[in-house]
Short mmCIF file of C-alpha atoms and ligand atoms in Angstrom, two decimals:
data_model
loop_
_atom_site.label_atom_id
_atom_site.label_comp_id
_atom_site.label_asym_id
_atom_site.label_seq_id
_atom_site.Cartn_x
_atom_site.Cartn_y
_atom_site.Cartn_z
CA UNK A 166 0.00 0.00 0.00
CA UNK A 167 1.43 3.28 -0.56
CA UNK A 168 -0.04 6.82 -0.87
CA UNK A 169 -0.09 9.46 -4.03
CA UNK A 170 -1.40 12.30 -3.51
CA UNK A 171 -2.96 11.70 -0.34
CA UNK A 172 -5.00 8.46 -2.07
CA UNK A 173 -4.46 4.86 -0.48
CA UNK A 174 -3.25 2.48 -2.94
CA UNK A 175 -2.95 -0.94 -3.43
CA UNK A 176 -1.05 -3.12 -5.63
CA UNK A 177 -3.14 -4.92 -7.60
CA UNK A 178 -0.20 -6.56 -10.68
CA UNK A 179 3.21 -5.10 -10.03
CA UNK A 180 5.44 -4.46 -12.54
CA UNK A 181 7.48 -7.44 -12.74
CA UNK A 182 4.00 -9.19 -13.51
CA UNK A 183 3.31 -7.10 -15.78
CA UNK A 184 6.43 -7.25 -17.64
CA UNK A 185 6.25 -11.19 -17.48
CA UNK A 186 2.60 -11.58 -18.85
CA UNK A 187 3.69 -9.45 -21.59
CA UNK A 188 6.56 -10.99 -22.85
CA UNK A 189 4.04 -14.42 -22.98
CA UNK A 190 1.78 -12.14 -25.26
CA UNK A 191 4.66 -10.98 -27.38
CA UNK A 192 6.22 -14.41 -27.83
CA UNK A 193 2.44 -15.99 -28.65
CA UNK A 194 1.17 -12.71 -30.98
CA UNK A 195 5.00 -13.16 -32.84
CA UNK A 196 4.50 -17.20 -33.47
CA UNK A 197 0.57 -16.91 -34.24
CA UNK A 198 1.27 -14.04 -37.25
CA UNK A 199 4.26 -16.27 -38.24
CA UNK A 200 6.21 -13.32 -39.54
CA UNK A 201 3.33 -11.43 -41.41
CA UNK A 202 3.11 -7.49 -41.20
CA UNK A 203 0.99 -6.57 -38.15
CA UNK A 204 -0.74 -3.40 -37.59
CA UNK A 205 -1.11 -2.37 -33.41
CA UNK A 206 -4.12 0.43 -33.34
CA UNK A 207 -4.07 1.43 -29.82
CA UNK A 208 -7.25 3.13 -28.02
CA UNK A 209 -6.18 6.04 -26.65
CA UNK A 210 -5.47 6.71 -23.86
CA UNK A 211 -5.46 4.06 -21.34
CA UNK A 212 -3.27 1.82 -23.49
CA UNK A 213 0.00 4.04 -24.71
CA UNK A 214 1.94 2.11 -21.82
CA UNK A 215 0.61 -1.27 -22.44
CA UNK A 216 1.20 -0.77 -26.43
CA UNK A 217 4.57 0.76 -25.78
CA UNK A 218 6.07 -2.74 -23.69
CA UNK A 219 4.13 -5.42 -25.88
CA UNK A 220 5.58 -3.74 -29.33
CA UNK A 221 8.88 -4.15 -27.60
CA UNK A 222 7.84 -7.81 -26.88
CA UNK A 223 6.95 -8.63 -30.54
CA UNK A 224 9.04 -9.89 -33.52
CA UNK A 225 7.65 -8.69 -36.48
CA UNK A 226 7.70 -6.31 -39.75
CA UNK A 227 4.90 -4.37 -37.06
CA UNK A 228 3.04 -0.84 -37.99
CA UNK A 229 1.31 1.26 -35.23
CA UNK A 230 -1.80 3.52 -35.12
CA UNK A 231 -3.81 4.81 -32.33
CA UNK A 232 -7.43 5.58 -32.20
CA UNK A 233 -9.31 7.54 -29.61
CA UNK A 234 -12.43 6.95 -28.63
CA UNK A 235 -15.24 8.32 -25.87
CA UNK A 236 -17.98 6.28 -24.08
CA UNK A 237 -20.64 8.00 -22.36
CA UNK A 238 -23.96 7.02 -20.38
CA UNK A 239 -26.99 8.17 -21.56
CA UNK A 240 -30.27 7.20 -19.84
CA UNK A 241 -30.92 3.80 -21.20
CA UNK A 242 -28.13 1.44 -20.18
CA UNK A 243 -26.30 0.88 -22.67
CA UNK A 244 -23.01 3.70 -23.27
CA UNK A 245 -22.73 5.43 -26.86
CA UNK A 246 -19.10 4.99 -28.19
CA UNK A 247 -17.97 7.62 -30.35
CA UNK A 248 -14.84 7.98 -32.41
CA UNK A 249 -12.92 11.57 -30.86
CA UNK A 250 -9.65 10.79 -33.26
CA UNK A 251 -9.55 8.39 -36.20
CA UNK A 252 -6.75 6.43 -37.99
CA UNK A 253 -3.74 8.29 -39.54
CA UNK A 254 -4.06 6.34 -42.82
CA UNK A 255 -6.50 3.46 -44.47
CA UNK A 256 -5.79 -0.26 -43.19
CA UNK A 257 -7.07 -2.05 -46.13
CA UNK A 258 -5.44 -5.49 -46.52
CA UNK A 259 -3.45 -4.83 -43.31
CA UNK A 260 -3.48 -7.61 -39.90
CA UNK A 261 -4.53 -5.19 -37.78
CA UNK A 262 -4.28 -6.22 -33.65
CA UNK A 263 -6.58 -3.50 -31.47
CA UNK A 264 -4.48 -2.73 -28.41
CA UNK A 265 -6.75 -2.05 -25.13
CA UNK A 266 -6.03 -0.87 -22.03
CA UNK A 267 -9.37 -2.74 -20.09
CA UNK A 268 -12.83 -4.55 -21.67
CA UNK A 269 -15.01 -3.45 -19.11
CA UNK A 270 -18.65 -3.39 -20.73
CA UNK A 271 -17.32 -4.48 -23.87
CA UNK A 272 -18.98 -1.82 -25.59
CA UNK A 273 -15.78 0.19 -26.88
CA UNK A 274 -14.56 -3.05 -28.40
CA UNK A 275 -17.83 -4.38 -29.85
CA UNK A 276 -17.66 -0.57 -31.90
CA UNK A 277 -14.06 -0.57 -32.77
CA UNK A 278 -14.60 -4.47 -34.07
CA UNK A 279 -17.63 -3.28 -36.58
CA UNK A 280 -16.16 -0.01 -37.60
CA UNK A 281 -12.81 -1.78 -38.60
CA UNK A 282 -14.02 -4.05 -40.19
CA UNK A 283 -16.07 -1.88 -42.71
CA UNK A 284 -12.44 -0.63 -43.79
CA UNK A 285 -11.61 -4.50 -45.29
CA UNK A 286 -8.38 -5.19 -43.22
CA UNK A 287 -7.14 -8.73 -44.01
CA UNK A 288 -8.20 -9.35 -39.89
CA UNK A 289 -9.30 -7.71 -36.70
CA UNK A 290 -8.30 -8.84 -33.47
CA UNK A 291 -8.52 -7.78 -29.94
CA UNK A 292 -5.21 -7.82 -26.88
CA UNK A 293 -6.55 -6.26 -24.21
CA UNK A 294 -4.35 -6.23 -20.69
CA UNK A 295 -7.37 -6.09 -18.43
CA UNK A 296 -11.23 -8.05 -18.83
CA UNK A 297 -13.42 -7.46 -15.88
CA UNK A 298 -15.71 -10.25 -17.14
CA UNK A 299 -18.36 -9.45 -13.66
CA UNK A 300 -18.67 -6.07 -15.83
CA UNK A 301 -19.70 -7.29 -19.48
CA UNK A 302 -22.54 -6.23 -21.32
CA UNK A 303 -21.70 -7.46 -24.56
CA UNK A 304 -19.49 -10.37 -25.27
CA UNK A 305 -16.24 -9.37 -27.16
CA UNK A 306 -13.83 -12.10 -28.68
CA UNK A 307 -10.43 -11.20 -26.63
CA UNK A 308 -7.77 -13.10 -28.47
CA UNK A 309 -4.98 -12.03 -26.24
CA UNK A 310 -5.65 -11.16 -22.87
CA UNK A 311 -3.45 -10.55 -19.95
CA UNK A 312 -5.40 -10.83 -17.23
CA UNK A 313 -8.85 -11.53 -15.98
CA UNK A 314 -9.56 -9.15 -13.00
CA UNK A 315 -12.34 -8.49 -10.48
CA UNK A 316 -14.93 -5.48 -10.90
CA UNK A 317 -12.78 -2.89 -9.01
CA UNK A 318 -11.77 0.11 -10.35
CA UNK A 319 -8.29 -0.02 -11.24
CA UNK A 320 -5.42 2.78 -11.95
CA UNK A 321 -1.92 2.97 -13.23
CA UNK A 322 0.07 1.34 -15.99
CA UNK A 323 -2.06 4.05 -18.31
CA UNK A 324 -5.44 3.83 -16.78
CA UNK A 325 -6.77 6.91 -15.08
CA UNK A 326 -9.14 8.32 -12.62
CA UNK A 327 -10.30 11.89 -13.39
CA UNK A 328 -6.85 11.89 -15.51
CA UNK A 329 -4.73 11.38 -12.89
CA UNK A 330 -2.41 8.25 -12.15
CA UNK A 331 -1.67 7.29 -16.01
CA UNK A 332 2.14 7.46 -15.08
CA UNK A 333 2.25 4.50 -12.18
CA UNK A 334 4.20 1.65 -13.13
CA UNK A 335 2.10 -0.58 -11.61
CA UNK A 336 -1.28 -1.65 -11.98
CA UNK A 337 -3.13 -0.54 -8.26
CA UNK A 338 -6.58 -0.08 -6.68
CA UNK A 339 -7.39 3.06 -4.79
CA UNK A 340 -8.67 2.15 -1.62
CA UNK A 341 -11.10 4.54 0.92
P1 IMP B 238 -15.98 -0.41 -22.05
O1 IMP B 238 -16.51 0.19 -23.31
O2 IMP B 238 -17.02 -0.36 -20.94
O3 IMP B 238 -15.43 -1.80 -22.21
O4 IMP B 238 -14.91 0.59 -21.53
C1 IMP B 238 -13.59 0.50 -21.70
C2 IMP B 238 -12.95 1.80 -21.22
O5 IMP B 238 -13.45 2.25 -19.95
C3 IMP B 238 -11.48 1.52 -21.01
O6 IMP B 238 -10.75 1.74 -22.19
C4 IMP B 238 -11.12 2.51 -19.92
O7 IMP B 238 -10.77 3.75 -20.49
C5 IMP B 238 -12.38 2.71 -19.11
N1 IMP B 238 -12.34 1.90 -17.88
C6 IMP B 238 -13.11 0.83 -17.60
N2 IMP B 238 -12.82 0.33 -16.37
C7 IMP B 238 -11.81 1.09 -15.88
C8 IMP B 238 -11.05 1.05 -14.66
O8 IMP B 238 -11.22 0.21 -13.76
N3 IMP B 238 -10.09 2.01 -14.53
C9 IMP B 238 -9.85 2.97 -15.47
N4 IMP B 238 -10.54 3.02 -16.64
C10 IMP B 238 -11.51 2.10 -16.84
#
């Protein structure tokens, strides 16, 4: 437990855990594209740290992109995802693997999944770090995924509360 800013917090995956379920991800993402080009989009912001340590963990010819995106509630349950900044290029023909910080509802992925794939990549798949499967509202296929956690909110390692605590090198809980 330590304390930032006057906030208890707990570790939750430290960074050597961190480090060491990534490097599985890299070594399984380089074998499974077997050399290929591979595109990494990743949804801004949560994942720039995430997508900056597995693109050092994979062995391949590998492009990135990053998309942002917003989610909000409106009265009916389910959140409206919106595109805030798109693509720098097209992705036609391209392997493209979307990089995520956390599937929580699901519904961010379930968007990004169907707008993709209107642009006719060659494939669309998901990595996500984080699935807080007590949380999902939609089923998303997560072809790489780190690590299944409970439904607490979590901070650090890119993820944010209010915008703060992106720059923790671990992955922690804040705690009353
Ligand atoms: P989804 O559309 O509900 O799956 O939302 C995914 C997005 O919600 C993630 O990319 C995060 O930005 C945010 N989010 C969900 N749970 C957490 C959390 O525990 N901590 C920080 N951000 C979260």
């Amino acid at each position: 437990m330590s304390r930032l800013g006057g906030e208890k917090v707990e570790v939750l995956l430290s960074e050597a855990q961190l480090a060491a379920r990534i490097a599985e991800l890299g070594a399984r993402i380089s074998a499974d594209y077997a050399g290929q080009p591979l595109t990494l989009v990743g949804v801004l912001k949560g994942s720039f740290m995430f997508l900056a340590d597995l693109a050092r963990a994979i062995d391949l010819p590998l492009k990135v992109d990053f998309i942002g995106t917003t989610s909000y509630q409106g009265t009916k349950s389910s959140g409206v995802v919106r595109i805030t900044n798109d693509l720098s290029r097209p992705i036609d023909g391209e392997h493209i693997l979307l990089v995520e910080d956390i599937v929580d509802t699901g519904l961010t992925m379930q968007y990004l999944l169907e707008n993709l794939a209107t642009r006719h990549p060659a494939s669309v798949k998901v990595c996500a770090l984080l699935e807080k499967p007590a949380r999902a509202k939609v089923q998303v296929p997560i072809a790489y995924k780190g690590f299944s956690i409970p439904d607490e909110f979590v901070i650090g390692y890119g993820l944010d509360w209010d915008g703060r605590f992106r720059n923790l090198p671990f992955l922690g809980v804040v705690k009353p």
